């Protein structure tokens, strides 16, 4: 093994293990959600909640910060 700092060879014991990959069952076709128009709550005038009802998704502080960081 070689040092990443100065390139010197080091005498150390190294353990190599088996790498295991597993495919996740989440598919983007099942996860995405869009909304341009749809039902609104008559009291708050906000979009209804839930994918089944064609509702909007919560846009939190972290999502807002990500858009600001990208200049949107």
CSV table of C-alpha atoms in Angstrom, one decimal:
chain,number,residue,atom,x,y,z
A,1,UNK,CA,0.0,0.0,0.0
A,2,UNK,CA,1.2,3.5,-0.8
A,3,UNK,CA,0.6,6.7,1.1
A,4,UNK,CA,-1.7,9.1,-0.6
A,5,UNK,CA,0.1,12.0,1.0
A,6,UNK,CA,3.7,11.5,0.1
A,7,UNK,CA,3.7,8.3,-2.1
A,8,UNK,CA,5.9,6.2,0.3
A,9,UNK,CA,5.3,2.5,0.4
A,10,UNK,CA,3.8,1.4,3.8
A,11,UNK,CA,4.0,-2.0,5.4
A,12,UNK,CA,0.5,-2.7,6.7
A,13,UNK,CA,-2.0,-5.5,6.8
A,14,UNK,CA,-4.9,-5.0,4.4
A,15,UNK,CA,-8.2,-6.9,4.4
A,16,UNK,CA,-10.0,-7.6,1.1
A,17,UNK,CA,-13.6,-8.5,1.4
A,18,UNK,CA,-16.4,-9.5,-0.9
A,19,UNK,CA,-18.4,-6.7,-2.5
A,20,UNK,CA,-22.1,-7.2,-2.6
A,21,UNK,CA,-24.5,-5.2,-4.8
A,22,UNK,CA,-28.2,-5.3,-4.6
A,23,UNK,CA,-30.6,-3.7,-7.0
A,24,UNK,CA,-33.1,-1.3,-5.3
A,25,UNK,CA,-36.8,-1.9,-6.1
A,26,UNK,CA,-37.6,1.8,-6.4
A,27,UNK,CA,-38.2,2.7,-10.0
A,28,UNK,CA,-38.5,6.3,-11.1
A,29,UNK,CA,-41.7,5.7,-13.0
A,30,UNK,CA,-43.4,4.8,-9.7
A,31,UNK,CA,-41.8,7.7,-7.7
A,32,UNK,CA,-42.1,10.9,-9.8
A,33,UNK,CA,-45.0,13.3,-9.3
A,34,UNK,CA,-45.9,16.4,-11.3
A,35,UNK,CA,-48.7,18.9,-11.0
A,36,UNK,CA,-49.7,21.9,-13.2
A,37,UNK,CA,-53.4,22.2,-12.4
A,38,UNK,CA,-55.7,20.3,-10.0
A,39,UNK,CA,-57.9,20.3,-7.0
A,40,UNK,CA,-57.3,22.9,-4.2
A,41,UNK,CA,-58.5,23.0,-0.6
A,42,UNK,CA,-61.4,25.5,-0.4
A,43,UNK,CA,-60.4,26.7,3.0
A,44,UNK,CA,-56.7,27.4,2.5
A,45,UNK,CA,-56.7,27.6,-1.4
A,46,UNK,CA,-53.6,25.3,-1.3
A,47,UNK,CA,-53.2,22.2,-3.4
A,48,UNK,CA,-54.7,19.0,-1.9
A,49,UNK,CA,-52.3,16.4,-0.5
A,50,UNK,CA,-51.6,13.0,-2.0
A,51,UNK,CA,-50.6,11.4,-5.2
A,52,UNK,CA,-53.9,9.6,-5.6
A,53,UNK,CA,-55.8,12.9,-5.4
A,54,UNK,CA,-53.4,14.7,-7.9
A,55,UNK,CA,-52.1,16.9,-5.1
A,56,UNK,CA,-49.0,18.9,-4.7
A,57,UNK,CA,-45.8,18.0,-2.9
A,58,UNK,CA,-44.3,19.8,0.0
A,59,UNK,CA,-41.5,22.2,-1.0
A,60,UNK,CA,-39.4,22.7,2.1
A,61,UNK,CA,-36.5,24.8,3.1
A,62,UNK,CA,-33.9,22.4,1.8
A,63,UNK,CA,-35.5,22.3,-1.6
A,64,UNK,CA,-35.7,26.1,-1.7
A,65,UNK,CA,-32.0,26.3,-0.8
A,66,UNK,CA,-31.1,23.9,-3.5
A,67,UNK,CA,-32.8,26.0,-6.2
A,68,UNK,CA,-31.2,29.2,-4.9
A,69,UNK,CA,-27.8,27.5,-4.9
A,70,UNK,CA,-28.3,26.6,-8.6
A,71,UNK,CA,-29.3,30.1,-9.5
A,72,UNK,CA,-33.0,29.3,-10.2
